[in-house]
Structure formats: structure tokens, C-alpha cells
Amino acid sequence: MRRHHGRELKEEITIRNCVEKIDELFEKMREGVRNAPVAVKELKEAGRPIVGIYCTFTPWELINAAGGIPVSLCSTSEKPIAAAEQHLPRNLCPLIKSSYGFALTDTCPYFHFCDIVIGETTCDGKKKMYELLNALRPTHVMQLPQTTEHAKSLELWKHEVIKLKEVLEERFGASITDEKLTSAIKLKNSINAAALRFYDLAALPDPVVSGKEIMLVSDYIKFTFDYEEAIANVNALTDSLLDAYKSGLRRVSASKRILITGCPMGKSLEKVVDAIEAPENSAVVVGFENCGNLKCTHYKVREDIAPLDAITEKYLSIPCSVMSPNNERIELIRHYIKKYRADGVADVILQACHTYNVESHSVRTALASDGIPYIAVETDYSQGDVGQLATRFGAFAEML
Amino acid sequence: MRSIGVDIGSAATKCALWDGNDIICCITPTGWTPKESAEAAVVMIKEKAGIAPDAPGISVTATGYGRNVFPADKRVTEISCHAAGARFLVPEVGMVLDIGGQDSKVISLHPDGRVADFIMNDKCAAGTGRFLQNMAVHLGCTLSDFCSIPEGTVMQPINSMCTVFAESEVIGLLAHGIAKEPICAGLLDSVAQKAVTMISRAGGSGDICFTGGCAQNGMLRALIEEKTGRRVISHALSQYAGAIGAALIGAK
């Protein structure tokens, strides 16, 4: 009896200590994201090259090996869209319009400080937008193959990776050696490993964190430029969450587990997570099979082959809807449904994103054959459809 | 257990009372204040059933777009409620088509009545009761005139699905001296076409239970039946399906 009581007391103390630590770390991360513009300004003033990026396809390791700081540029707010529409058509995906609008109005601090932008031909809209963006800031566009299945695709992509290496070397007077690349690969792999270890908390039987908290950690990793500190903090958070969980703490009470897939998420799309995680739904987002989340952390850069080959291979394996066919995406979704015990999948599609919109049918069909409930919502960065999202996700949760 | 379901729609608030055996329904316009309409509807249904206003042990379940502004015991989305209500009115049906005041939806059901999937149009007035209401203004008629189009009227096709464009089209047709009845028939056909598109996206081949305010329109029902080749069943209480479903879910 006494021993039992002692154990309970010990668990209670563990939980209390962990909760304190968890709150502290989340707060530190929020602050980190808030202060990111200042951090970039200081790096710029210290003479570090700032390289603006938009997409998961950009080989981070090359920029790092060139001594540059890869920074994700603003692209997920409705605010600059009206300005962007001075040059871009209305019926274009909001991500493209927002990216361009931020640049045009000089309201993205990261764009403001960046020396060069790296883009990829991930869709027709982006590819043409980059032509215009080049007038505002030097923009290097990597030509992405449209399939991974042709023998020549890897060759083409390697050519593009080498070209980017040359562009960076020339622009920043750097020499990207194999040695530097190898250590950049190691560093990025360990950042991704820390991220994945945190995401993998969703493999536990009960939910550990909310979808909103997953988004926060993703953002923190994206906007922390002291990489070792980011790794340490994410690992510390995961440790505390695990300890608290093992001691019996259940921070999130939700019985229905949703995996999100589709277009890149961001600040304006938090409305989707809010609609899913509304208290009356008893639902929680257990993972994001999106760019910037599982889609990039799931695939490691090999450390046992020539670094340029390893980088080429990893980035080409990202299952983006621009690839045709893109069966690997469905396999990745299936993998995380199983691993994260998802009860249903929500496909978040941005208006006028043709590739994800068309692919929705294939995902729906594949998941139907697995007996997994699926819902697709088409949305943009405005907050006008919050009520409609609430009804859709409410009904979806009731269905599960 | 007695249970009240209140379906706060954009045009009308529907209320149903389930006493374990029977259903009683009533309806009131939603107007400007959904909360007050819902309160009024609950008072009205209690009066109709001869229940004291403060009688204990009656749960209230709210659904429809106004469900969150009304202090109910339970809130359930209109999808689940229409599914439950439709199965009560037409047992064993596998699909529900609901055309209401501001949205339309198709719900596929599992054999046991649970929702399997749904498609919703709630972003645009095309194919909803609102579309017909807007057109009625320009035609100088009422919604009930859409229910009394003489048989044998030759339909005037309306090409625009969009409510705003269809308005200009209707005004143009009237200016060309086209009579109201063929235009009304064309407008109904346009609503039917939107519904059929949703039905074919949802798939399946069985009977369809038609609910919502527009289910009262026999011509609309017949047009959807003709276009899909499937039996489209509406019930005298079709308009109350959401409220009935809410009452049934609340009683569980």
C-alpha cells in the first residue's frame, strides 16, 4: 500500500516537473518564431548570405555548405494578395499570389534581407511567377523533372543540383567541398531526426500534442538558425512529453485522430486545424503529411554515398503532386495512417492548385479501398469559410 | 424520453418533438435573429404538444447553420441530422439529397444508416432555394408559384448556373417577351442539374430520399428522377428531416 502510494507520488512530481518544462519550451518556441526576423537581420549584418526559399524541394544542404542561411519566405497570408493581383490573375493559387505580394509590397522581413531566391518549377503558376519575381530579387529556378520514373529524371535533377551549387559558389565566393556538404547533410539529417522523433509521438496510443502544437514546433524548426539549439530544444520537449505521458499525463483529450495531407499548411490555414480540433468534435490532428512536415522529414539524405548523389536522390524522392504518377504520396499517407493510428484523412487543397485538386480523386479512391474515411476541403487564405469548415469537419468527426 | 430537435436554417427554423413513438413538427421563418426564432420554435412545439413550457426532462438538440448561437443540450451538424431524419422518414434509403435555403448536400449512408460520405455546396447560391427565391423577385412571383407550373409547359433553358448571371439572363428573357412559366421551369431544371451533378459524384444506384424546403416541389423531384434514372422519394415531412434527425439523435 505504502509503496504503491510512493510510486503515485513520484509520478505526480514527475508530471508536475514535466508540465512546467513543456510549457516553458513551448513558450520559448513561440518566442523564437516571433523573433525570427531579428535573428535574420543580425545574421545579415554579420555578413552571412541570406537565401530565400519557398519549397521542400530546395536542397538546404547546398546553401548551408555555401555558408548561407536558408530562410523560408512568407507565403501564407491573405494580406498582400490584393497587391499581387495588380500583376497576377485572380484565379491563381493563394500561395503563389501571397508569395509574390509579400515581395512586391516588401512586407516579408525575410524577403527584405535575402540576397537571392531559389525556386523550383513545382507548378505552372509558380514557374511563371518566378519570372516576375526575378525583377524584384535575383531568382534562380531549378528545373524539376515532372516524373521520378524516367531514368533521365535523376540525371536532369543532378544537373540542376550541380547548377545550383555553381550559382551559390559564384554568388557568394564560396567553395562547396564534399567535406562541407557531408557535414551539412549530417546536420540537416539530425534536425530532421529531431523533428521526426517529435512527430512520432503520434505513434503512442493516446494523443500527446495537438495539431496546433505540431505546427508550432514545425515553425520553430523552420525559423531557428542556431541549429544545435533547435535540435536540443525539440529533443528536450519530446523527452518531457514522453516522461509525462509515461507517468500517466494525458494533455489532449480527443478520441478521433486525423491525418492532414495536401497543400502546404501555414498561418492562414490554422483555421482548418481549429475546425478539426473544435472541442465538440473530440478530434485531434495527429500528423501533417505536407511539405515542411512529414513530406520532408520522412526521407533522409544518405550518408554512405557521394554527397551530391545523395542530395539529388533524396530531393527527387519527395512525393509532390507535381510528379506524375505520384503513387509514393499515397504510400506515405498509408504509412502514417498506420503508424499514427489515424481514423480519417483530411486533404487540404488550396483553390486553383490543380495538381493537388486532381490528385484528390486518386487519394480518395485509394483510401476508400482501405476503408479509411477521407474528406477533401478546398480553401484559401481568407477567413470567410470558417463556418463552412466547422460544419464539414463537424460532420466528418460525427461520421468517424 | 422526450426530445426536441431544432434545425436553424437560413430561411426557416424547423422544430420536431419525438416522444419515443411519434413525431410532431412545426416551422417558423428564421428572419434576422436565428436565436430568437429557435426559442420561438421550441415554445411553439411545446404548445402544440400540450407540454408545459418549463416541463423537465426534455433535451434540446440544435442543428443547421444557426446551431451555435442557440443554447442547446447538444449540437450536431446538419449532415448527421438529415441522415438520421431521412432514415426515419424513408427507412433503408441509402442516399439523401437535401436542398435547403442556402446550401445543398448529398449524403451517402452505410446500410446501418451511419453517414458514409457527403458532398456539400455551401459556397454558392447556385442550385439552392436561395437561387429560386432571388429569381422569384425578378419574376414577380412567389416560391409557391414554382410548385404550380402547369403541366406541359415548354421549358425555357437557363444557361447560367450562377445566381447573379442567371438574374440578368432572366431579366433578358422577360424583356424578350418570354412568359414566366417556361422561365420558372428552366430555373427548376437548373437546380435539378446541380443536384444531379452532386448525386453522380457521390455514385451509387439506389433510391434517394429528398429533404429540405425544395423537396416540396414535385416538378423538381420529377426532374431529378428523370435525369438520374433513380427513384427520388420525398415525404410530407421532408422539410423537417433535419429537425427530426436532431430530435432522434438527442433521444439517444
XYZ file of C-alpha atoms in Angstrom:
652
model
C 0.000 0.000 0.000
C 2.681 2.389 1.131
C 4.953 1.549 -1.773
C 2.104 1.994 -4.168
C 1.379 5.391 -2.689
C 5.043 6.306 -3.013
C 5.025 5.439 -6.681
C 1.951 7.549 -7.300
C 3.526 10.482 -5.529
C 6.661 10.101 -7.596
C 4.620 10.086 -10.797
C 2.753 13.169 -9.722
C 6.012 15.006 -9.127
C 7.370 13.841 -12.487
C 4.231 15.092 -14.222
C 4.395 18.438 -12.448
C 8.040 18.935 -13.397
C 7.398 17.861 -16.979
C 4.380 20.118 -17.428
C 6.441 23.071 -16.257
C 9.215 22.158 -18.660
C 6.767 21.576 -21.542
C 5.076 24.960 -21.042
C 8.458 26.636 -20.812
C 9.701 25.023 -24.028
C 6.546 25.825 -25.977
C 6.832 29.426 -24.806
C 10.485 29.519 -25.845
C 9.482 28.228 -29.275
C 6.733 30.818 -29.665
C 9.232 33.480 -28.791
C 11.762 32.006 -31.211
C 9.283 32.218 -34.076
C 8.352 35.787 -33.080
C 11.979 36.863 -33.010
C 12.996 35.160 -36.265
C 13.025 38.415 -38.293
C 15.501 39.940 -35.821
C 17.645 36.808 -35.959
C 17.794 37.023 -39.757
C 18.623 40.731 -39.617
C 21.522 40.022 -37.277
C 22.820 37.228 -39.496
C 22.611 39.523 -42.482
C 24.507 42.257 -40.625
C 27.126 39.704 -39.634
C 27.747 39.201 -43.334
C 26.025 35.841 -43.785
C 24.373 35.296 -47.187
C 20.592 35.029 -46.799
C 18.955 32.669 -49.270
C 15.190 32.874 -49.658
C 13.409 29.585 -50.250
C 9.754 28.577 -50.711
C 9.665 24.873 -51.131
C 10.626 21.495 -49.700
C 12.490 20.708 -52.926
C 15.222 23.306 -52.289
C 18.424 21.451 -51.311
C 19.020 23.026 -47.903
C 22.396 21.305 -47.552
C 23.919 23.114 -50.559
C 23.007 26.515 -49.136
C 24.335 25.580 -45.729
C 27.582 24.275 -47.251
C 27.961 27.586 -49.116
C 27.862 29.367 -45.756
C 24.394 30.720 -46.479
C 21.273 30.801 -44.332
C 18.230 29.208 -45.997
C 15.129 31.122 -44.891
C 11.523 30.243 -45.728
C 9.894 33.271 -47.298
C 6.411 34.485 -46.342
C 3.675 32.922 -48.430
C 0.669 32.090 -46.280
C -1.164 35.337 -45.549
C -4.084 36.890 -47.373
C -2.832 40.408 -46.712
C -0.598 41.017 -49.754
C -2.828 39.165 -52.222
C -4.695 42.265 -53.397
C -1.352 43.891 -54.243
C -0.192 40.748 -56.053
C -3.330 40.835 -58.189
C -2.018 44.002 -59.830
C 0.246 41.672 -61.791
C -1.185 38.189 -61.303
C -4.572 36.772 -62.284
C -7.210 36.374 -59.607
C -7.827 32.688 -60.195
C -4.361 31.613 -59.176
C -3.438 29.671 -56.060
C -3.254 31.917 -52.951
C 0.208 30.627 -52.057
C 1.679 31.955 -55.295
C -0.188 35.251 -55.018
C 0.765 35.672 -51.381
C 4.461 34.906 -52.050
C 4.598 37.446 -54.856
C 2.521 40.018 -52.964
C 4.850 39.903 -49.958
C 7.815 40.518 -52.256
C 6.076 43.290 -54.176
C 4.993 45.161 -51.065
C 8.256 44.438 -49.223
C 6.326 43.248 -46.190
C 8.174 39.967 -45.632
C 11.240 40.638 -43.456
C 12.971 37.528 -44.800
C 12.494 38.601 -48.393
C 13.714 42.043 -47.438
C 17.030 40.634 -46.193
C 17.558 37.891 -48.734
C 20.285 38.093 -51.356
C 18.872 35.546 -53.724
C 15.714 33.452 -54.081
C 15.774 29.781 -55.038
C 12.632 28.485 -56.695
C 11.612 25.257 -58.392
C 9.249 24.513 -61.256
C 6.722 22.865 -58.943
C 3.754 24.096 -60.977
C 2.968 26.341 -63.907
C 1.796 29.214 -61.738
C 4.956 29.275 -59.637
C 7.245 28.910 -62.605
C 5.709 31.944 -64.310
C 5.551 33.917 -61.044
C 9.296 33.417 -60.583
C 9.864 35.195 -63.896
C 8.209 38.263 -62.383
C 9.877 37.790 -59.006
C 13.275 37.929 -60.694
C 12.656 41.625 -61.352
C 12.404 42.198 -57.592
C 15.266 39.967 -56.425
C 17.661 37.675 -58.317
C 15.767 34.383 -58.584
C 17.348 31.097 -59.538
C 14.847 28.489 -60.666
C 15.675 24.794 -60.525
C 14.040 22.805 -63.323
C 12.281 19.945 -61.616
C 11.521 16.810 -63.647
C 7.793 16.021 -63.765
C 8.251 12.340 -63.071
C 10.544 10.212 -60.956
C 10.053 7.159 -63.110
C 12.238 8.022 -66.100
C 15.872 7.042 -65.992
C 16.800 10.524 -67.160
C 14.940 12.274 -64.320
C 17.649 11.663 -61.784
C 20.263 12.786 -64.300
C 18.366 16.009 -65.028
C 17.853 16.733 -61.349
C 21.526 16.097 -60.589
C 22.376 18.585 -63.309
C 20.123 21.113 -61.589
C 21.681 20.389 -58.197
C 25.170 20.949 -59.653
C 23.983 24.133 -61.328
C 22.643 25.442 -58.036
C 25.989 24.601 -56.431
C 27.762 26.687 -59.073
C 25.312 29.576 -58.735
C 25.798 29.675 -54.968
C 29.594 29.365 -55.251
C 29.795 32.175 -57.740
C 27.395 34.479 -55.968
C 28.906 34.071 -52.509
C 32.516 33.412 -53.490
C 32.345 30.136 -51.631
C 33.690 26.726 -52.418
C 31.254 23.925 -51.689
C 33.518 20.998 -50.945
C 32.413 17.408 -50.383
C 33.578 17.801 -46.818
C 31.310 20.800 -46.214
C 28.448 19.020 -47.933
C 28.910 15.932 -45.800
C 28.698 17.922 -42.600
C 25.683 19.878 -43.924
C 23.971 16.562 -44.689
C 24.715 15.294 -41.180
C 23.364 18.495 -39.666
C 20.137 18.511 -41.701
C 19.603 14.812 -41.034
C 19.878 15.423 -37.319
C 17.456 18.376 -37.476
C 15.000 16.170 -39.377
C 15.571 13.298 -36.964
C 14.695 15.535 -34.003
C 11.588 16.753 -35.840
C 10.542 13.223 -36.755
C 11.103 11.993 -33.216
C 8.696 14.696 -32.041
C 6.150 13.952 -34.807
C 6.385 10.251 -33.953
C 4.867 10.904 -30.522
C 1.678 10.386 -32.517
C 2.509 6.692 -32.684
C 1.564 6.359 -28.990
C -1.943 5.045 -28.291
C -3.247 8.348 -26.846
C -2.611 11.746 -28.418
C 0.286 13.645 -26.828
C 0.110 17.035 -28.528
C -2.435 18.976 -30.574
C -2.142 19.738 -34.275
C -1.648 23.397 -33.426
C 1.359 22.433 -31.280
C 2.793 20.327 -34.094
C 2.527 23.395 -36.357
C 4.321 25.477 -33.738
C 7.220 23.027 -33.499
C 7.489 22.856 -37.313
C 7.627 26.645 -37.472
C 10.163 26.794 -34.687
C 12.453 24.401 -36.535
C 11.975 26.333 -39.748
C 12.765 29.694 -38.163
C 15.611 28.831 -35.813
C 19.025 29.447 -37.259
C 21.041 28.158 -34.315
C 20.516 24.600 -35.453
C 22.083 22.861 -32.458
C 19.824 24.837 -30.145
C 16.775 23.890 -32.205
C 17.698 20.212 -32.030
C 18.314 20.409 -28.282
C 15.032 22.180 -27.562
C 12.924 19.885 -29.738
C 14.541 16.830 -28.165
C 14.033 18.242 -24.674
C 10.368 18.861 -25.484
C 9.931 15.333 -26.800
C 11.639 13.917 -23.691
C 9.409 15.873 -21.304
C 6.275 14.953 -23.235
C 7.300 11.291 -23.192
C 8.138 11.296 -19.470
C 4.844 12.962 -18.628
C 2.944 10.537 -20.845
C 4.646 7.532 -19.242
C 3.737 8.904 -15.828
C 0.118 8.975 -16.875
C -0.433 12.548 -18.070
C -2.912 12.939 -20.912
C -2.680 16.533 -22.114
C -5.012 16.089 -25.085
C -8.397 14.512 -24.714
C -9.652 13.576 -28.136
C -10.827 10.235 -29.393
C -10.715 10.771 -33.165
C -7.373 11.009 -34.885
C -6.970 12.880 -38.155
C -4.030 12.862 -40.549
C -3.758 16.013 -42.693
C -2.421 15.865 -46.234
C -2.406 18.201 -49.236
C -1.072 21.673 -49.939
C 1.449 23.344 -47.629
C -0.091 24.472 -44.337
C 0.673 27.842 -42.762
C -0.647 30.559 -40.518
C -3.827 31.227 -42.536
C -4.642 27.537 -42.698
C -4.607 27.156 -38.919
C -8.352 27.686 -39.412
C -8.508 24.113 -40.746
C -6.780 22.698 -37.666
C -9.058 24.833 -35.456
C -12.127 23.470 -37.251
C -10.926 19.878 -36.758
C -9.846 20.353 -33.149
C -13.007 22.220 -32.044
C -13.891 20.843 -28.570
C -17.259 19.404 -29.649
C -15.572 17.232 -32.303
C -13.296 15.384 -29.883
C -10.797 15.193 -32.744
C -7.081 15.868 -32.953
C -4.648 16.226 -35.824
C -2.006 13.548 -35.303
C 0.223 14.419 -38.217
C 0.784 16.503 -41.313
C 1.767 14.651 -44.446
C 2.536 18.033 -46.013
C 5.541 19.948 -47.271
C 7.586 21.239 -44.345
C 6.396 18.365 -42.177
C 6.436 14.630 -42.794
C 6.922 15.021 -46.544
C 10.424 16.360 -45.952
C 11.442 14.748 -42.662
C 10.467 11.232 -43.673
C 13.205 10.987 -46.291
C 16.829 11.035 -45.119
C 19.784 12.045 -47.219
C 22.060 9.025 -47.403
C 25.390 9.436 -45.684
C 27.104 6.467 -47.323
C 27.287 7.683 -50.944
C 28.772 10.714 -52.709
C 27.068 13.795 -51.159
C 25.799 15.322 -54.418
C 24.266 11.988 -55.448
C 22.704 11.581 -52.028
C 21.155 15.071 -52.163
C 19.892 14.517 -55.701
C 18.291 11.234 -54.738
C 16.584 12.495 -51.568
C 15.010 15.586 -53.028
C 13.733 13.824 -56.102
C 12.016 11.245 -53.904
C 9.693 13.850 -52.314
C 6.155 12.809 -53.352
C 4.833 16.164 -54.552
C 1.660 16.285 -56.636
C 3.638 17.887 -59.466
C 5.097 14.414 -60.124
C 3.226 12.139 -62.453
C 2.495 9.495 -61.416
C 2.771 10.226 -57.694
C 1.930 6.865 -56.121
C 4.547 7.356 -53.442
C 2.350 10.029 -51.810
C -0.427 7.509 -51.291
C 2.075 5.057 -49.816
C 3.373 7.772 -47.479
C -0.189 8.596 -46.378
C -0.896 4.900 -45.776
C 2.324 4.569 -43.792
C 1.368 7.422 -41.468
C -2.273 6.344 -41.150
C -0.964 3.093 -39.756
C 1.872 4.491 -37.703
C -0.152 7.353 -36.187
C -3.349 5.271 -35.823
C -5.352 7.795 -37.866
C -9.132 7.281 -38.054
C -9.525 9.571 -41.034
C -7.656 11.727 -43.535
C -8.309 15.397 -44.337
C -6.981 16.653 -47.666
C -6.461 20.419 -47.568
C -6.436 21.851 -51.058
C -5.781 25.447 -51.986
C -8.079 26.978 -54.558
C -6.671 26.706 -58.085
C -3.998 24.199 -57.062
C -4.673 21.889 -59.984
C -2.205 19.150 -59.123
C -3.420 18.541 -55.577
C -7.015 19.077 -56.630
C -6.881 16.463 -59.388
C -4.865 14.065 -57.240
C -7.595 14.240 -54.601
C -9.622 11.698 -56.577
C -6.761 9.171 -56.552
C -6.240 9.624 -52.823
C -9.976 9.270 -52.157
C -10.170 6.103 -54.242
C -7.093 4.536 -52.663
C -8.261 5.276 -49.127
C -11.794 4.090 -49.889
C -10.329 0.719 -50.846
C -8.572 0.675 -47.449
C -11.817 1.631 -45.682
C -10.324 4.900 -44.407
C -12.725 7.870 -44.219
C -11.494 10.797 -46.280
C -12.564 14.393 -46.667
C -11.215 16.989 -49.082
C -11.741 20.693 -48.491
C -10.876 23.412 -50.950
C -9.982 26.663 -49.286
C -7.882 29.808 -49.497
C -6.242 32.202 -47.058
C -9.385 34.203 -46.285
C -11.282 33.536 -43.079
C -14.636 33.689 -44.889
C -15.254 29.930 -44.849
C -14.623 29.285 -41.159
C -18.288 28.399 -40.583
C -18.377 26.060 -43.568
C -15.176 24.344 -42.444
C -16.717 23.880 -38.984
C -19.768 22.146 -40.498
C -17.685 19.930 -42.795
C -15.231 18.817 -40.132
C -18.002 18.577 -37.549
C -19.875 16.185 -39.821
C -16.658 14.326 -40.643
C -15.927 13.832 -36.935
C -19.501 12.652 -36.331
C -19.024 10.191 -39.177
C -15.934 8.579 -37.624
C -37.593 10.122 -23.218
C -38.934 13.214 -24.935
C -36.518 15.074 -27.153
C -36.754 18.260 -29.215
C -34.742 18.862 -32.368
C -34.420 22.331 -33.790
C -32.982 22.887 -37.254
C -31.996 26.530 -37.615
C -31.760 27.034 -41.349
C -31.037 30.186 -43.310
C -34.640 30.641 -44.406
C -36.741 28.684 -41.916
C -36.362 27.217 -38.461
C -37.860 23.754 -38.180
C -38.665 22.055 -34.922
C -39.585 18.457 -34.113
C -40.598 16.674 -30.928
C -40.029 12.950 -30.510
C -41.776 11.224 -27.609
C -40.470 7.754 -28.284
C -43.398 6.867 -30.567
C -44.404 9.859 -32.536
C -43.117 12.995 -34.191
C -44.736 16.439 -34.097
C -43.308 19.238 -36.244
C -43.594 22.982 -36.643
C -41.882 25.677 -38.685
C -41.198 29.395 -38.408
C -39.239 31.851 -40.571
C -35.672 32.351 -39.313
C -35.667 36.080 -40.015
C -32.850 38.236 -38.670
C -32.322 36.568 -35.325
C -31.764 32.805 -35.519
C -31.534 32.517 -31.725
C -34.961 34.063 -31.134
C -36.528 32.047 -33.963
C -35.193 28.871 -32.405
C -36.512 29.842 -28.973
C -39.899 30.654 -30.514
C -39.944 27.327 -32.342
C -39.266 25.421 -29.112
C -42.101 27.287 -27.339
C -44.366 26.604 -30.315
C -43.692 22.863 -30.410
C -44.312 22.517 -26.668
C -47.618 24.334 -27.038
C -48.548 22.123 -29.958
C -47.754 19.008 -27.936
C -49.527 20.318 -24.848
C -46.351 20.299 -22.771
C -45.800 22.936 -20.084
C -43.101 25.464 -21.134
C -40.953 24.544 -18.117
C -41.580 20.786 -18.177
C -38.398 18.985 -17.054
C -36.529 16.155 -18.734
C -36.784 17.293 -22.342
C -33.472 17.590 -24.136
C -32.994 20.063 -26.978
C -30.620 19.305 -29.839
C -29.735 22.057 -32.303
C -28.596 21.681 -35.891
C -28.355 23.815 -39.015
C -26.206 26.844 -39.651
C -27.540 28.620 -36.569
C -26.848 25.724 -34.174
C -24.020 27.504 -32.390
C -25.975 30.630 -31.458
C -28.653 28.690 -29.602
C -28.135 27.318 -26.084
C -28.965 23.653 -26.702
C -28.101 20.497 -24.744
C -26.405 19.086 -27.785
C -25.241 20.388 -31.142
C -24.985 18.118 -34.155
C -24.182 19.052 -37.749
C -26.966 19.059 -40.326
C -25.249 16.200 -42.160
C -25.775 13.675 -39.356
C -29.253 15.047 -38.616
C -30.507 14.905 -42.190
C -29.181 11.368 -42.464
C -30.986 10.270 -39.292
C -34.172 12.143 -40.208
C -34.268 10.786 -43.733
C -33.853 7.207 -42.499
C -36.739 7.754 -40.121
C -38.997 9.018 -42.907
C -37.808 6.559 -45.565
C -36.304 3.509 -43.843
C -33.399 1.731 -45.542
C -32.729 4.560 -48.001
C -29.048 4.744 -48.994
C -28.758 8.332 -50.112
C -30.109 11.692 -49.016
C -30.406 14.763 -51.199
C -31.061 17.919 -49.239
C -31.760 21.231 -50.936
C -32.250 23.962 -48.416
C -32.329 27.723 -48.336
C -28.634 28.375 -48.730
C -26.916 25.068 -49.266
C -27.390 21.710 -50.862
C -25.864 18.379 -50.000
C -25.782 14.709 -50.900
C -25.174 12.188 -48.120
C -24.304 8.544 -48.751
C -25.293 6.143 -45.990
C -23.959 2.826 -44.782
C -26.575 0.035 -44.743
C -26.976 0.628 -40.976
C -27.751 4.309 -41.527
C -24.432 5.818 -40.485
C -23.025 8.557 -42.720
C -20.515 7.086 -45.172
C -19.662 10.241 -47.114
C -21.087 13.610 -48.056
C -20.737 16.317 -50.671
C -21.771 19.856 -49.844
C -22.343 23.015 -51.792
C -22.411 25.809 -49.300
C -20.200 28.329 -51.010
C -22.528 29.460 -53.720
C -26.255 30.030 -54.033
C -26.478 28.114 -57.333
C -28.685 25.073 -57.011
C -30.304 26.104 -53.738
C -33.608 27.521 -52.571
C -31.942 30.933 -52.438
C -31.432 30.749 -56.191
C -35.167 30.255 -56.758
C -36.032 32.927 -54.202
C -33.824 35.504 -55.923
C -35.354 34.661 -59.288
C -38.865 34.885 -57.865
C -38.181 38.516 -57.015
C -37.412 39.299 -60.653
C -40.307 37.250 -61.922
C -42.717 38.980 -59.559
C -43.892 35.636 -58.242
C -43.604 33.641 -55.025
C -41.801 30.416 -54.248
C -45.093 28.532 -54.277
C -45.575 29.538 -57.935
C -42.605 27.280 -58.677
C -44.747 24.435 -57.354
C -47.690 25.146 -59.647
C -46.176 25.277 -63.118
C -48.848 23.952 -65.479
C -48.163 20.526 -66.901
C -46.944 20.601 -70.481
C -45.132 23.924 -70.076
C -42.238 24.031 -72.547
C -39.129 24.789 -70.588
C -37.012 27.815 -71.397
C -33.412 26.685 -70.807
C -31.404 28.919 -68.463
C -27.699 28.753 -69.259
C -26.234 30.494 -66.235
C -25.834 28.461 -63.060
C -24.561 31.484 -61.153
C -27.326 33.333 -59.313
C -26.034 36.742 -60.348
C -25.666 35.839 -64.031
C -28.945 33.930 -64.079
C -30.660 37.069 -62.830
C -29.503 39.065 -65.848
C -30.453 36.158 -68.081
C -33.976 36.048 -66.635
C -34.366 39.816 -66.987
C -33.228 39.486 -70.618
C -35.723 36.689 -71.326
C -38.576 38.676 -69.797
C -37.551 41.616 -71.980
C -37.880 39.310 -74.990
C -41.452 38.611 -74.009
C -40.949 35.046 -72.757
C -43.683 34.038 -70.302
C -42.923 33.379 -66.653
C -43.901 29.716 -66.594
C -41.324 28.459 -69.108
C -38.676 30.509 -67.288
C -39.687 29.013 -63.923
C -39.447 25.545 -65.445
C -35.977 26.366 -66.782
C -34.861 27.593 -63.368
C -36.063 24.395 -61.722
C -34.180 22.438 -64.348
C -31.035 24.357 -63.463
C -31.428 23.486 -59.755
C -32.097 19.855 -60.703
C -28.961 19.767 -62.835
C -26.796 20.964 -59.946
C -28.289 18.269 -57.711
C -27.739 15.587 -60.332
C -24.070 16.543 -60.647
C -23.627 16.039 -56.901
C -25.557 12.767 -56.975
C -23.419 11.359 -59.760
C -20.234 12.395 -57.969
C -21.437 10.504 -54.905
C -22.210 7.434 -57.044
C -24.491 4.524 -56.176
C -27.740 3.469 -57.810
C -30.438 3.076 -55.137
C -33.354 5.237 -54.059
C -32.779 8.774 -52.902
C -34.620 10.491 -50.070
C -35.157 14.150 -50.984
C -35.252 16.528 -48.000
C -35.186 20.255 -47.302
C -37.547 23.030 -48.314
C -37.148 22.365 -52.056
C -38.291 18.743 -51.651
C -41.847 20.032 -51.611
C -41.563 20.909 -55.274
C -42.956 17.964 -57.246
C -41.595 19.123 -60.579
C -38.091 19.436 -59.168
C -38.359 15.921 -57.749
C -39.557 14.566 -61.098
C -36.754 16.309 -62.985
C -34.089 14.807 -60.710
C -35.721 11.398 -61.057
C -35.740 11.715 -64.818
C -32.121 12.844 -65.030
C -30.697 10.226 -62.649
C -32.966 7.301 -63.519
C -33.226 6.694 -59.757
C -36.303 6.810 -57.571
C -36.422 10.105 -55.700
C -38.681 9.911 -52.674
C -39.924 12.910 -50.802
C -42.062 12.672 -47.704
C -44.748 15.005 -46.368
C -42.329 15.793 -43.533
C -39.251 16.067 -45.785
C -38.659 19.671 -44.863
C -38.388 18.624 -41.216
C -35.828 15.862 -41.776
C -33.018 17.821 -40.089
C -35.131 18.668 -37.034
C -36.454 15.107 -36.789
C -32.909 13.741 -37.015
C -31.789 16.139 -34.282
C -34.655 15.032 -32.024
C -33.812 11.364 -32.627
C -30.086 11.862 -32.017
C -30.901 13.860 -28.870
C -33.048 10.988 -27.573
C -30.143 8.522 -27.791
